[in-house]
PDB file of C-alpha atoms in Angstrom:
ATOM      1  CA  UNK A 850     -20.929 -13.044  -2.629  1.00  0.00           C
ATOM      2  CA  UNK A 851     -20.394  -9.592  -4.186  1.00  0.00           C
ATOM      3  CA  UNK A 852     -23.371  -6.623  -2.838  1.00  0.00           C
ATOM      4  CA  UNK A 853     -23.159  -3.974  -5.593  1.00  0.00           C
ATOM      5  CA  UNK A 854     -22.997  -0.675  -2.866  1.00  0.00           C
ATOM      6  CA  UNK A 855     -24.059   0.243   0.517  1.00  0.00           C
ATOM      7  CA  UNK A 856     -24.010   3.566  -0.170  1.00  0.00           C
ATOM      8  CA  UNK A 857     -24.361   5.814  -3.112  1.00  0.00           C
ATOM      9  CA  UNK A 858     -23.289   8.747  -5.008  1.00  0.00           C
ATOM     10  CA  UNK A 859     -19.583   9.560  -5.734  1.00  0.00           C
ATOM     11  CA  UNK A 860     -19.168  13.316  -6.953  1.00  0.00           C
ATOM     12  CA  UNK A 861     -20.559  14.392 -10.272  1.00  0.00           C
ATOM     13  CA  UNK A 862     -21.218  18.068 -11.931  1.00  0.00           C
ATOM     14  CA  UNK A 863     -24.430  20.270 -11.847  1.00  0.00           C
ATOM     15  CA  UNK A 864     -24.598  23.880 -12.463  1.00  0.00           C
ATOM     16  CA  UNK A 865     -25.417  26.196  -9.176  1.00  0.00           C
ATOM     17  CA  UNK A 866     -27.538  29.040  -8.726  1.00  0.00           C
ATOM     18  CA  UNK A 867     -27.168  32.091  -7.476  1.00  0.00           C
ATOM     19  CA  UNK A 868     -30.127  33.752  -4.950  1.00  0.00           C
ATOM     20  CA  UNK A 869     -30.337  36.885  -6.094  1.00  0.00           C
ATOM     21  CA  UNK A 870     -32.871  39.362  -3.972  1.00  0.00           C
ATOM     22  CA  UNK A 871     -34.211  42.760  -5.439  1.00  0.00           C
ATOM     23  CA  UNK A 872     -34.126  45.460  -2.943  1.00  0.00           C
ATOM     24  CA  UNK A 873     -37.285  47.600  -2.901  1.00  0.00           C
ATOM     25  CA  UNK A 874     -36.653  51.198  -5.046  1.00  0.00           C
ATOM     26  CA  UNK A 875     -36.656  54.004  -2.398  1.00  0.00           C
ATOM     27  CA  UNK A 876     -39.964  56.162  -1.920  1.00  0.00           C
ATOM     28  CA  UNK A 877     -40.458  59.535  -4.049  1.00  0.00           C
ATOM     29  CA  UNK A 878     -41.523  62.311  -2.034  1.00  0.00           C
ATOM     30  CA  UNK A 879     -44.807  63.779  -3.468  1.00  0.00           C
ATOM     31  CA  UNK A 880     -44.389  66.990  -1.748  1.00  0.00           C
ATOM     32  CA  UNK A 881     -43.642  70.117  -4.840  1.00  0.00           C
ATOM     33  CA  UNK A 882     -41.988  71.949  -3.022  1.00  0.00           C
ATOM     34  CA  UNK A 883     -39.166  69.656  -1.755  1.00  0.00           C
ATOM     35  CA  UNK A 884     -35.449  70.086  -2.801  1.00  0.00           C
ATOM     36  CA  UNK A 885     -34.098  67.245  -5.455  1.00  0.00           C
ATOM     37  CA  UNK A 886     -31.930  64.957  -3.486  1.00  0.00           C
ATOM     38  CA  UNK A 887     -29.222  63.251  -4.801  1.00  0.00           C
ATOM     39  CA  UNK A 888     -29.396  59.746  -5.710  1.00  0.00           C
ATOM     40  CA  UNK A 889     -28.204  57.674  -2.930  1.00  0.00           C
ATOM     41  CA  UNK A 890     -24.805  55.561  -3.514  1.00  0.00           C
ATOM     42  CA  UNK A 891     -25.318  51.780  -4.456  1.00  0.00           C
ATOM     43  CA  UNK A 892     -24.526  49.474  -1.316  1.00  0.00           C
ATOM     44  CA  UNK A 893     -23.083  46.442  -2.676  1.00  0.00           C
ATOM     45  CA  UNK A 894     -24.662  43.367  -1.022  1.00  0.00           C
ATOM     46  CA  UNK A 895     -22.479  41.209   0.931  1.00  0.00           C
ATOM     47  CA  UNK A 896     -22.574  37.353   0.643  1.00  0.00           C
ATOM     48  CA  UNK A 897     -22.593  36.152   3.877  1.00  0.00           C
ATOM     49  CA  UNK A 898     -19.756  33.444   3.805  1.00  0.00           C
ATOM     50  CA  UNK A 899     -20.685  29.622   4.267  1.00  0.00           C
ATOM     51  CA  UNK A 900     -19.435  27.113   6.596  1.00  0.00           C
ATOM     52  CA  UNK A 901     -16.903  24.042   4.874  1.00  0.00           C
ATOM     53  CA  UNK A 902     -19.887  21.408   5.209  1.00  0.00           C
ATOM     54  CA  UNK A 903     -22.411  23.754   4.082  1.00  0.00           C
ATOM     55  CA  UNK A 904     -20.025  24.145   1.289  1.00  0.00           C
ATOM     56  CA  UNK A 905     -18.767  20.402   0.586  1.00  0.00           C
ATOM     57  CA  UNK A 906     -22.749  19.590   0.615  1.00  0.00           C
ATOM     58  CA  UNK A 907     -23.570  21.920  -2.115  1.00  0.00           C
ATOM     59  CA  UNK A 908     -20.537  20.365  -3.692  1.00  0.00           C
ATOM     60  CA  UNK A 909     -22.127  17.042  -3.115  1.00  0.00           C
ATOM     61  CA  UNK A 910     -25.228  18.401  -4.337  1.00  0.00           C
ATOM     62  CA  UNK A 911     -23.757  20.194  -7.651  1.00  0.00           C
ATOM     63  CA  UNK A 912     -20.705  18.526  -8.990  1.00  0.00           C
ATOM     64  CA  UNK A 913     -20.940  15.358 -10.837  1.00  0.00           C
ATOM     65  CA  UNK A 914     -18.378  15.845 -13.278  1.00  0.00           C
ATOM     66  CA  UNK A 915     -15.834  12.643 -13.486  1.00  0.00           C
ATOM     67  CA  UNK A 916     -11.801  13.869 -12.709  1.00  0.00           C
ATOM     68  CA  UNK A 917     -12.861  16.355  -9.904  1.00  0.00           C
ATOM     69  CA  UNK A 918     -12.561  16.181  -6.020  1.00  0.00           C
ATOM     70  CA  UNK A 919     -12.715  17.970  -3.239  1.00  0.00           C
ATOM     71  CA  UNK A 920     -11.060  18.714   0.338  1.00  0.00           C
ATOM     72  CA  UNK A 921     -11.201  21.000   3.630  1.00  0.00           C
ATOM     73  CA  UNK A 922      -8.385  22.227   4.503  1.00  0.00           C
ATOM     74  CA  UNK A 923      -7.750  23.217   8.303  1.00  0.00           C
ATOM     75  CA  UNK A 924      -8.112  26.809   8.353  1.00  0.00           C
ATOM     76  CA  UNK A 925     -11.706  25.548   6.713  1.00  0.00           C
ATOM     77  CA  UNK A 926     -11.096  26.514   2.658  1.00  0.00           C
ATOM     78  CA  UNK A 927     -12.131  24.091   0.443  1.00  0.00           C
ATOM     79  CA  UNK A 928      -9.798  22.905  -2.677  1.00  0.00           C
ATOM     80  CA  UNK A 929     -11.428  21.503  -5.555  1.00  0.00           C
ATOM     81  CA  UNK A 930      -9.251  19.559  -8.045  1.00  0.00           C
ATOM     82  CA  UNK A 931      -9.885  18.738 -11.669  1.00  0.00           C
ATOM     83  CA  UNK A 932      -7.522  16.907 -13.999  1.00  0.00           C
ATOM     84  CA  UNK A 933      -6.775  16.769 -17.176  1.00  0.00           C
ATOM     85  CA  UNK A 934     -10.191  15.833 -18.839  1.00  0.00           C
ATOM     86  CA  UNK A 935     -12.101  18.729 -17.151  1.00  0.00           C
ATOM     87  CA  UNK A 936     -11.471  21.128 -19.207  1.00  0.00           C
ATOM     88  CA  UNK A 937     -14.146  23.299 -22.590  1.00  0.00           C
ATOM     89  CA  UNK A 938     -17.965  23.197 -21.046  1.00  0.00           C
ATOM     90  CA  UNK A 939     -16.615  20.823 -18.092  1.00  0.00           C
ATOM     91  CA  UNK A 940     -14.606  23.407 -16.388  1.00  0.00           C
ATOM     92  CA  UNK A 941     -17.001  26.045 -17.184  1.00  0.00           C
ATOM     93  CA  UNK A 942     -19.474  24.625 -15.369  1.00  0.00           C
ATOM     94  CA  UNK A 943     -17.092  23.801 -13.030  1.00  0.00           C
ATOM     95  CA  UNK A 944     -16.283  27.157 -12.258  1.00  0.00           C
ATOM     96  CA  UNK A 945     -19.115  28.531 -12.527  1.00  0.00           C
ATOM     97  CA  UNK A 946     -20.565  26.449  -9.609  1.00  0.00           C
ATOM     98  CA  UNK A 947     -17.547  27.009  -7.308  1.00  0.00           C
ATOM     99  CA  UNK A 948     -17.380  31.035  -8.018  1.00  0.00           C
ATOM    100  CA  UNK A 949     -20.313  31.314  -5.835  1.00  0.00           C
ATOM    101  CA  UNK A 950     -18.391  30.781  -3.046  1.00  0.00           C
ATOM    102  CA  UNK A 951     -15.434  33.300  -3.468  1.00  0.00           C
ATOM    103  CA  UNK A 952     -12.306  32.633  -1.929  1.00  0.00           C
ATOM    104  CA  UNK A 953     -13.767  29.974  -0.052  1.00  0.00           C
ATOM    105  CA  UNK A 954     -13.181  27.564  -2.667  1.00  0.00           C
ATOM    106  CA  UNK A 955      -9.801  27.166  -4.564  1.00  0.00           C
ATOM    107  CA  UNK A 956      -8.896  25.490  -7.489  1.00  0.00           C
ATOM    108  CA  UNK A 957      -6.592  23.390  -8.109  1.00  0.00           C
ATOM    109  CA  UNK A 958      -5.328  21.560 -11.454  1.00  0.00           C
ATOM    110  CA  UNK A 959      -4.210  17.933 -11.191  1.00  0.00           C
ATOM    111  CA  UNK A 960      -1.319  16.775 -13.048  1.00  0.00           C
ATOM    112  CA  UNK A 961      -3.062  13.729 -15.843  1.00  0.00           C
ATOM    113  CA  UNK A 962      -6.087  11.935 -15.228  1.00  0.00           C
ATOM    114  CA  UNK A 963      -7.422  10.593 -11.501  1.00  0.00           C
ATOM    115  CA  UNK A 964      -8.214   7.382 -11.834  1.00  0.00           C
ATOM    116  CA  UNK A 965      -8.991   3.466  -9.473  1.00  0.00           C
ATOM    117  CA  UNK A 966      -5.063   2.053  -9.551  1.00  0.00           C
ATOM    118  CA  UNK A 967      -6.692  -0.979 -10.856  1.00  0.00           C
ATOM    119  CA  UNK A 968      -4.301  -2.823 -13.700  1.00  0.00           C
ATOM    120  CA  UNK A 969      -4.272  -6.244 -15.496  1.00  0.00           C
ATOM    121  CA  UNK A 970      -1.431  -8.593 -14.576  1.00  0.00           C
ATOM    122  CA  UNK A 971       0.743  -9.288  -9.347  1.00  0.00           C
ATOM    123  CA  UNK A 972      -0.084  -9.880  -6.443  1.00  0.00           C
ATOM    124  CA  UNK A 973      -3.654 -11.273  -6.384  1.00  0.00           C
ATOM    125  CA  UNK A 974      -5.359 -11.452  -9.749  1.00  0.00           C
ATOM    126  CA  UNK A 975      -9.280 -11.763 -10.545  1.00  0.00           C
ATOM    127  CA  UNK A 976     -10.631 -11.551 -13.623  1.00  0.00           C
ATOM    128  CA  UNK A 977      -8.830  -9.596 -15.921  1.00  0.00           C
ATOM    129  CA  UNK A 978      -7.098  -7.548 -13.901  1.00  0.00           C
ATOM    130  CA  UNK A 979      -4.184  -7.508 -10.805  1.00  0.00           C
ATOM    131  CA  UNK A 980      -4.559  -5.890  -7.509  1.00  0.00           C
ATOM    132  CA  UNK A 981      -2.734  -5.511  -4.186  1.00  0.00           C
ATOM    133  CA  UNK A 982      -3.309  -7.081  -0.681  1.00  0.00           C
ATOM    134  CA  UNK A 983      -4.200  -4.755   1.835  1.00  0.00           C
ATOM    135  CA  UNK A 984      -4.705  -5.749   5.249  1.00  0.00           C
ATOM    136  CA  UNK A 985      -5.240  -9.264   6.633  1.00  0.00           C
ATOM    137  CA  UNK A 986      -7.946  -9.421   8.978  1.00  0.00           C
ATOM    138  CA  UNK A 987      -9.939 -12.057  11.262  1.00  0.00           C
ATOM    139  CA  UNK A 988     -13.064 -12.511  13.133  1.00  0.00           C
ATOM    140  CA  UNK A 989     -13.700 -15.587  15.511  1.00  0.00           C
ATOM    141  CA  UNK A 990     -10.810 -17.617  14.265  1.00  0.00           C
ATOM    142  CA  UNK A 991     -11.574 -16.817  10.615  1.00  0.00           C
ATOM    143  CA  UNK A 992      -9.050 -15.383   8.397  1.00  0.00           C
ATOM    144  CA  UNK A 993      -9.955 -12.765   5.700  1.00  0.00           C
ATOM    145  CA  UNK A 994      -8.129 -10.040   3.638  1.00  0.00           C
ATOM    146  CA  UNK A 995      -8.841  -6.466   2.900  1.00  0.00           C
ATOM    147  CA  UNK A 996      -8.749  -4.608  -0.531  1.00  0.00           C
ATOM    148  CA  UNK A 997     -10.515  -2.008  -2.552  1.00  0.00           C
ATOM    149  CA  UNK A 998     -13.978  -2.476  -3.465  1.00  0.00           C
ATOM    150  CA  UNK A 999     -13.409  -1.412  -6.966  1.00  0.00           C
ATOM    151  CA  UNK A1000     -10.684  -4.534  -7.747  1.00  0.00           C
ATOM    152  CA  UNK A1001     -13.576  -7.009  -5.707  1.00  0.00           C
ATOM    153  CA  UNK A1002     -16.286  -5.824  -7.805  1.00  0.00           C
ATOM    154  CA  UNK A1003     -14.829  -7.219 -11.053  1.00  0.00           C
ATOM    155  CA  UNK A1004     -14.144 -10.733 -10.232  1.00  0.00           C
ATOM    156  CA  UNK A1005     -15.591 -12.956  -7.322  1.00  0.00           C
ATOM    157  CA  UNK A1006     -12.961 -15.291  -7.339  1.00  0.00           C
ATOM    158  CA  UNK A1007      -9.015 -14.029  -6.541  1.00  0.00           C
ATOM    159  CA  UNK A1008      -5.659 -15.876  -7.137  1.00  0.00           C
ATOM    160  CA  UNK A1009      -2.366 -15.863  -6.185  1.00  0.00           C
ATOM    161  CA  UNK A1010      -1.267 -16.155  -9.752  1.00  0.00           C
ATOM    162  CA  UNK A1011      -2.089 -14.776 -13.154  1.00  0.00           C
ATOM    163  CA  UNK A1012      -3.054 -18.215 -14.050  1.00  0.00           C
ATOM    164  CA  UNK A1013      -5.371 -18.430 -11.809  1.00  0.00           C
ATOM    165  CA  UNK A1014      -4.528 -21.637 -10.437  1.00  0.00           C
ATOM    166  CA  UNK A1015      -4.174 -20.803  -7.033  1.00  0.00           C
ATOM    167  CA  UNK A1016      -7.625 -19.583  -5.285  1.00  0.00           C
ATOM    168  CA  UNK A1017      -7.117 -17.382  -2.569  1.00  0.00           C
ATOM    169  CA  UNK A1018     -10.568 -16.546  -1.843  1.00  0.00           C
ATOM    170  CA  UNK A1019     -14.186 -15.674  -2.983  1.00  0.00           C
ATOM    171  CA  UNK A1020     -15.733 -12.118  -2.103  1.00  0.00           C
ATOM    172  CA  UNK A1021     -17.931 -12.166   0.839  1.00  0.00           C
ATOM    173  CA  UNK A1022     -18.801  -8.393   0.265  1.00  0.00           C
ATOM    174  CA  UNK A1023     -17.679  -5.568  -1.520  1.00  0.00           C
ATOM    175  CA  UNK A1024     -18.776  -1.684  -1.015  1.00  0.00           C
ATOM    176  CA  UNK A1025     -18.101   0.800  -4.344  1.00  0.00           C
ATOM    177  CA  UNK A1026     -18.751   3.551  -5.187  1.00  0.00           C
ATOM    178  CA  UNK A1027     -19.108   5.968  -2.455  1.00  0.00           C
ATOM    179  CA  UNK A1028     -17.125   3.347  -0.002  1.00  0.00           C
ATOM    180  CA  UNK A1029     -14.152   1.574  -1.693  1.00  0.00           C
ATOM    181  CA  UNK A1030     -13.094  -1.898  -0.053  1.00  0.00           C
ATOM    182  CA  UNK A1031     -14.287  -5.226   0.081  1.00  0.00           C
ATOM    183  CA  UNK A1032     -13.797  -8.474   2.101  1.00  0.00           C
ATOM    184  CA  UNK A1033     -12.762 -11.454   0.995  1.00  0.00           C
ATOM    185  CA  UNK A1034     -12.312 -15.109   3.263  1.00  0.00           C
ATOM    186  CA  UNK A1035      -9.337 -17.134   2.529  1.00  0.00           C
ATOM    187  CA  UNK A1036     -10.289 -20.424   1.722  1.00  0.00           C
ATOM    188  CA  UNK A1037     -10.093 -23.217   4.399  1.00  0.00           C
ATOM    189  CA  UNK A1038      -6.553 -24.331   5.417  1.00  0.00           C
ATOM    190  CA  UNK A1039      -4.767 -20.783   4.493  1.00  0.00           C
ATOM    191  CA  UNK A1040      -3.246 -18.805   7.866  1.00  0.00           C
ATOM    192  CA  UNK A1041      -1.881 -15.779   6.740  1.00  0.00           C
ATOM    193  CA  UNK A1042       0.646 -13.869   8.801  1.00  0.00           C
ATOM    194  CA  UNK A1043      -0.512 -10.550   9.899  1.00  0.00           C
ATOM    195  CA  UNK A1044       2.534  -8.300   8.408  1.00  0.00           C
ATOM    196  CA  UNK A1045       2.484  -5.896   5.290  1.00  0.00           C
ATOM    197  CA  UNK A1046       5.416  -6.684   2.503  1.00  0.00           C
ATOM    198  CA  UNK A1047       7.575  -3.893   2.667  1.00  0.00           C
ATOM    199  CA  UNK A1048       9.378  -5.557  -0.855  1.00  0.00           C
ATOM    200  CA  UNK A1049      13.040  -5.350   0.575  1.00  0.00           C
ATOM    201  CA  UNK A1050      12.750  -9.003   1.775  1.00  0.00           C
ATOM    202  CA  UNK A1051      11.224  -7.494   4.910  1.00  0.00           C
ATOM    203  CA  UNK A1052       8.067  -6.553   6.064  1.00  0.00           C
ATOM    204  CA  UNK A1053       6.072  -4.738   9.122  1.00  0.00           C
ATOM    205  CA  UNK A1054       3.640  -6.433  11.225  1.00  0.00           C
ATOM    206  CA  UNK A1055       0.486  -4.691  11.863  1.00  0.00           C
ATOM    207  CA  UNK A1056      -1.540  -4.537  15.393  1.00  0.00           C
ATOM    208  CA  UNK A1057      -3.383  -1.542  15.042  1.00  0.00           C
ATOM    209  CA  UNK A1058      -5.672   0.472  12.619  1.00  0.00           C
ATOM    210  CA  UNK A1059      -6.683   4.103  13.070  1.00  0.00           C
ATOM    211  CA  UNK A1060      -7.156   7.064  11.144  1.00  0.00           C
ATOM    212  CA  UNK A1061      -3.792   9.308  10.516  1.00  0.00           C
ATOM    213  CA  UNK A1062      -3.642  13.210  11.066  1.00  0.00           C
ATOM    214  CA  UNK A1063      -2.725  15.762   8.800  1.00  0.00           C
ATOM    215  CA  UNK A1064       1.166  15.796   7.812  1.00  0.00           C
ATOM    216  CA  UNK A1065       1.782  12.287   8.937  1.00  0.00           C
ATOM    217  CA  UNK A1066       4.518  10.299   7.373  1.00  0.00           C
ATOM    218  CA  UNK A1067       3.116   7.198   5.672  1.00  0.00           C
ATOM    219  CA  UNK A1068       4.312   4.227   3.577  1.00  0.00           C
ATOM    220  CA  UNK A1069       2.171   2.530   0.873  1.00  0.00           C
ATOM    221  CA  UNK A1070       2.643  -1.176  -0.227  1.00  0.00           C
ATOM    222  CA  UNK A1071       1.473  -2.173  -3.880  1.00  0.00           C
ATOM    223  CA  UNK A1072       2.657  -5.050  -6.376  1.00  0.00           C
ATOM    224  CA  UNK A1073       3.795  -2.698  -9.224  1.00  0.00           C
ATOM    225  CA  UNK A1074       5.355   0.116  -7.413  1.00  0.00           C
ATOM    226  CA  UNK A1075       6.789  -1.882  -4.134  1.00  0.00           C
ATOM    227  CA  UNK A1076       6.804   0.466  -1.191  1.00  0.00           C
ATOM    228  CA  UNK A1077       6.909   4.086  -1.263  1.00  0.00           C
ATOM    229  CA  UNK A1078       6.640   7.403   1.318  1.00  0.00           C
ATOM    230  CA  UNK A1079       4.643  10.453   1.587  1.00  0.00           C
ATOM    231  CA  UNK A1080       2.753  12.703   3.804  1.00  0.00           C
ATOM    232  CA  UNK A1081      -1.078  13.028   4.150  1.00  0.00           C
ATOM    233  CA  UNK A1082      -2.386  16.068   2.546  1.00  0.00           C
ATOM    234  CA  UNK A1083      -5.739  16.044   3.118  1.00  0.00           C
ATOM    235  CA  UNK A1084      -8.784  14.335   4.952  1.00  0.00           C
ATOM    236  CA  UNK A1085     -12.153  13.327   4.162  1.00  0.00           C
ATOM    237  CA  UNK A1086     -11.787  14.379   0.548  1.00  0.00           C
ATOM    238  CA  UNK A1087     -14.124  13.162  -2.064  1.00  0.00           C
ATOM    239  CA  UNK A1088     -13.361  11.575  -5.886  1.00  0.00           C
ATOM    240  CA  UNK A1089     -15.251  11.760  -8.632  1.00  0.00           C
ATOM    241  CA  UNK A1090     -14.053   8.466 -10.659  1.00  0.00           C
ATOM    242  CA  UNK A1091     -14.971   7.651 -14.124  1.00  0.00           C
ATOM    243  CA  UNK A1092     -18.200   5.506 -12.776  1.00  0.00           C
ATOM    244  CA  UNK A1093     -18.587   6.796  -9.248  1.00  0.00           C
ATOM    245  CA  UNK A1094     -17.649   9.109  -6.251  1.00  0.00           C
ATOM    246  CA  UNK A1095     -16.272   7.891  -3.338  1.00  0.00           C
ATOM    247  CA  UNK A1096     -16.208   9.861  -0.227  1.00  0.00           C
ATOM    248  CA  UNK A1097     -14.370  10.441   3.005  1.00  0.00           C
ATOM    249  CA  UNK A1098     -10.697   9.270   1.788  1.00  0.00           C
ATOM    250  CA  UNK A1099      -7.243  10.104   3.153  1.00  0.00           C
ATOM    251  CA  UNK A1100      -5.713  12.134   0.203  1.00  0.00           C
ATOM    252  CA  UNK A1101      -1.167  11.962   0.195  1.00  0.00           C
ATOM    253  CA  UNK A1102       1.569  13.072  -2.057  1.00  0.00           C
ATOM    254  CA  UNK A1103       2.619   9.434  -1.657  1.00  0.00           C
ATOM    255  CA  UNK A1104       2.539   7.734  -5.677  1.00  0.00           C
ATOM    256  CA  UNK A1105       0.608   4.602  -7.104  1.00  0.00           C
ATOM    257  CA  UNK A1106       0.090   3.120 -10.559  1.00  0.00           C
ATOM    258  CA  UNK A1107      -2.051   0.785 -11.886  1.00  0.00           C
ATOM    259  CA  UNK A1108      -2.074  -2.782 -10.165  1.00  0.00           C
ATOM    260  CA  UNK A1109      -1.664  -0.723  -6.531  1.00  0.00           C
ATOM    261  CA  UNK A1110      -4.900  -0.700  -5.879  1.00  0.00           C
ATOM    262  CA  UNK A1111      -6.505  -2.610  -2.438  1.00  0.00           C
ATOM    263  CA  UNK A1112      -2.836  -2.146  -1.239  1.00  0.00           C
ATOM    264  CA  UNK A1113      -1.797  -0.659   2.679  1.00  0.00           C
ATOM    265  CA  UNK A1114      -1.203   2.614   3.621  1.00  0.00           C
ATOM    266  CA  UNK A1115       0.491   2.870   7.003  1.00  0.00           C
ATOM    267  CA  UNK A1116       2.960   3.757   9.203  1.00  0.00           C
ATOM    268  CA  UNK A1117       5.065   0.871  11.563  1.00  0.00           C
ATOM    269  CA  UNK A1118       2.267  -0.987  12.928  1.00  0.00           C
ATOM    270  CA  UNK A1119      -0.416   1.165  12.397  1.00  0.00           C
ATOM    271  CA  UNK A1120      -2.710   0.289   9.482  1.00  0.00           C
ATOM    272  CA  UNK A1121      -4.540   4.072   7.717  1.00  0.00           C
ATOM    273  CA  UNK A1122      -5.650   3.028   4.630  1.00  0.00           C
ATOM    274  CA  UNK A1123      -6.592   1.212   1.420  1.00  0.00           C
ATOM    275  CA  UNK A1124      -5.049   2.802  -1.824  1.00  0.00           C
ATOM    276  CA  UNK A1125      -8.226   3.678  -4.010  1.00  0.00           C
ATOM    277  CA  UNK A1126      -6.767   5.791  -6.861  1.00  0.00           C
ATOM    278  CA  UNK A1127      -5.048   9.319  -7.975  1.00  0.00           C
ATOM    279  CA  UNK A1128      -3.072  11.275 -10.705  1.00  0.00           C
ATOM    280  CA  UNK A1129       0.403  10.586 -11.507  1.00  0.00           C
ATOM    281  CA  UNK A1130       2.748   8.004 -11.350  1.00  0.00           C
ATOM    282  CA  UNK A1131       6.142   6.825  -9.498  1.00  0.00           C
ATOM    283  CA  UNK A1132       8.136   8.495 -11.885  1.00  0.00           C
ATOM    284  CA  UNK A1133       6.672  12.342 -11.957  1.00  0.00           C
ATOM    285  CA  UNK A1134       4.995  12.121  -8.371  1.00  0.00           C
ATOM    286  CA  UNK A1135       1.449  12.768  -8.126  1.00  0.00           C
ATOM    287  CA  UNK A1136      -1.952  12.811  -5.740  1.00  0.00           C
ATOM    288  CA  UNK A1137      -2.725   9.063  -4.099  1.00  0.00           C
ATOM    289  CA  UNK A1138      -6.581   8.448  -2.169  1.00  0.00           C
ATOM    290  CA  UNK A1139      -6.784   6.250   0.271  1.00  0.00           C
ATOM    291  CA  UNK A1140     -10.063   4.706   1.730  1.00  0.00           C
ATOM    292  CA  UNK A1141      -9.812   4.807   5.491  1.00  0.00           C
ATOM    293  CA  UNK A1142      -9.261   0.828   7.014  1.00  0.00           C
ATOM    294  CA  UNK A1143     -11.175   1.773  10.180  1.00  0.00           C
ATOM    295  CA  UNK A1144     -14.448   2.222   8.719  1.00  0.00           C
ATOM    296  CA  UNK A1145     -13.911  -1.135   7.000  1.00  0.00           C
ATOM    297  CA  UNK A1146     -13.187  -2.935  10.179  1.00  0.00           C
ATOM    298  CA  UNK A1147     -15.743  -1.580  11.865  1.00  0.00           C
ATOM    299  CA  UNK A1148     -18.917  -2.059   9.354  1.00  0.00           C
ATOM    300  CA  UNK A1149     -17.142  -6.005   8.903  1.00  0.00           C
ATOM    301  CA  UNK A1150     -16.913  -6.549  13.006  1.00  0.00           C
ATOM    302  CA  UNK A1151     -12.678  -7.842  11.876  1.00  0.00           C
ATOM    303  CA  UNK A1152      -9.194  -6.797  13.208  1.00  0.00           C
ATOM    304  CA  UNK A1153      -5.485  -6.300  12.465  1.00  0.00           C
ATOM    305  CA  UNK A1154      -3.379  -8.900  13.972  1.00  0.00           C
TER     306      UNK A1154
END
């Protein structure tokens, strides 16, 4: 069965305020016979600068507007990303809540629109629409699969054809927004192998999941795009999708298009990730979140095999 979301809120947009304090005017001497003074110079005030989570929970707090997200980088600045939709009163308030923060905060323009990879038409099919495989998993002898919690929340049921005359398996849980993968038992009689298609007539077996670092190569798997490379650009970034945030993803330069979504992101046999969605496509490049497989293996009790 599907539960609608363990935890909520996915990044949407609220104006900030600014604190502003009034300084006390300085005393006026009473005494007639002292000497005018002159006037003394303004002292601009200085805003004292704000740590990256003090600064990534105001953003948490403020920004709710769909087609934005956020990131630390290392050296602790934060880049906030809009696409193509923010723009008129969106951006402007946009803006207006990030400027508080000076160079802190940087902005950065996505190229088209983010959006869940999520497409009708593959590799498992629910619904109306076509995902991607991530990882398979088990438990006690029991054999499940991983994918996003997005594809799992629009069909319960999920096929190896667009037919759907093939049942692979009926959602046990799912977790979207603010997580984004879901769980799903393959019906009785159905051993999966443990490996990730690499769509070359190969593939890579899997035997571990962890989180990646910064600048680490990385493949993703997905039934419209096949596999393709990148490096991870960011960590723990936050998306503000059409009907949700989702936070704590692994952000890459690696591409996706629709139908991708739920599919692997790894590197030999380590499992990182489950692709979640992004700007761009395979043909102009673009930005590609990932929801991190660990915490999904770890809130299930499952493993890679």
């Amino acid at each position: 069965m599907t539960t609608a979301h363990l935890r909520r809120a996915v990044a949407m947009l609220a104006t900030g305020t600014l604190a502003l304090t009034v300084l006390p005017a300085a005393a006026v001497s009473a005494a007639p016979t002292a000497a005018p003074t002159a006037a003394p110079a303004t002292v601009p005030t200085q805003r004292e600068p704000r740590t990256a989570a003090a600064i990534t929970a105001a953003l948490n707090e403020d920004v709710k507007i769909p087609g934005t997200a956020w990131m630390t980088k290392p050296d602790g600045t934060i880049v906030v990303s809009y696409d193509s939709t923010v723009v008129g009163g969106k951006l402007t308030a946009l803006t207006r809540v990030t400027k508080q923060f000076g160079n802190q905060v940087v902005l950065e323009k996505l190229p088209g629109k983010l959006k869940k990879h999520l497409g009708g038409g593959g590799a498992i099919y629910g619904g109306d629409y076509r995902c991607s495989l991530g990882f398979n998993v088990q438990r006690k002898g029991r054999f499940y699969f991983l994918t996003a919690g997005h594809c799992a929340n629009e069909a319960a049921n999920w096929y190896h054809d667009a037919n759907h005359t093939n049942r692979i398996g009926t959602v046990h849980h799912s977790s979207y927004p603010w997580n984004d993968f879901a769980l799903v038992p393959y019906r009785t009689g159905l051993k999966p192998g443990g490996s990730v298609n690499l769509y070359n007539g190969r593939s890579q077996d899997i035997t571990t999941a962890m989180n990646p670092g910064l600048n680490q190569l990385v493949y993703r798997s997905g039934s419209t795009t096949g596999l393709r490379s990148g490096r991870v650009t960011g960590l723990n970034a936050t998306v503000n999708y059409d009907d949700g945030r989702v936070a704590g993803l692994i952000r890459t330069s690696v591409c996706a298009e629709s139908g991708d979504s739920g599919g692997p992101l790894f590197y030999r046999q380590y499992a990182f990730g489950l692709t979640s969605g992004g700007t761009g496509d395979c043909r102009s490049g673009g930005v590609t979140y990932f929801q991190p497989v660990y915490e999904a293996l770890k809130l299930y009790g499952v493993s890679v095999y």
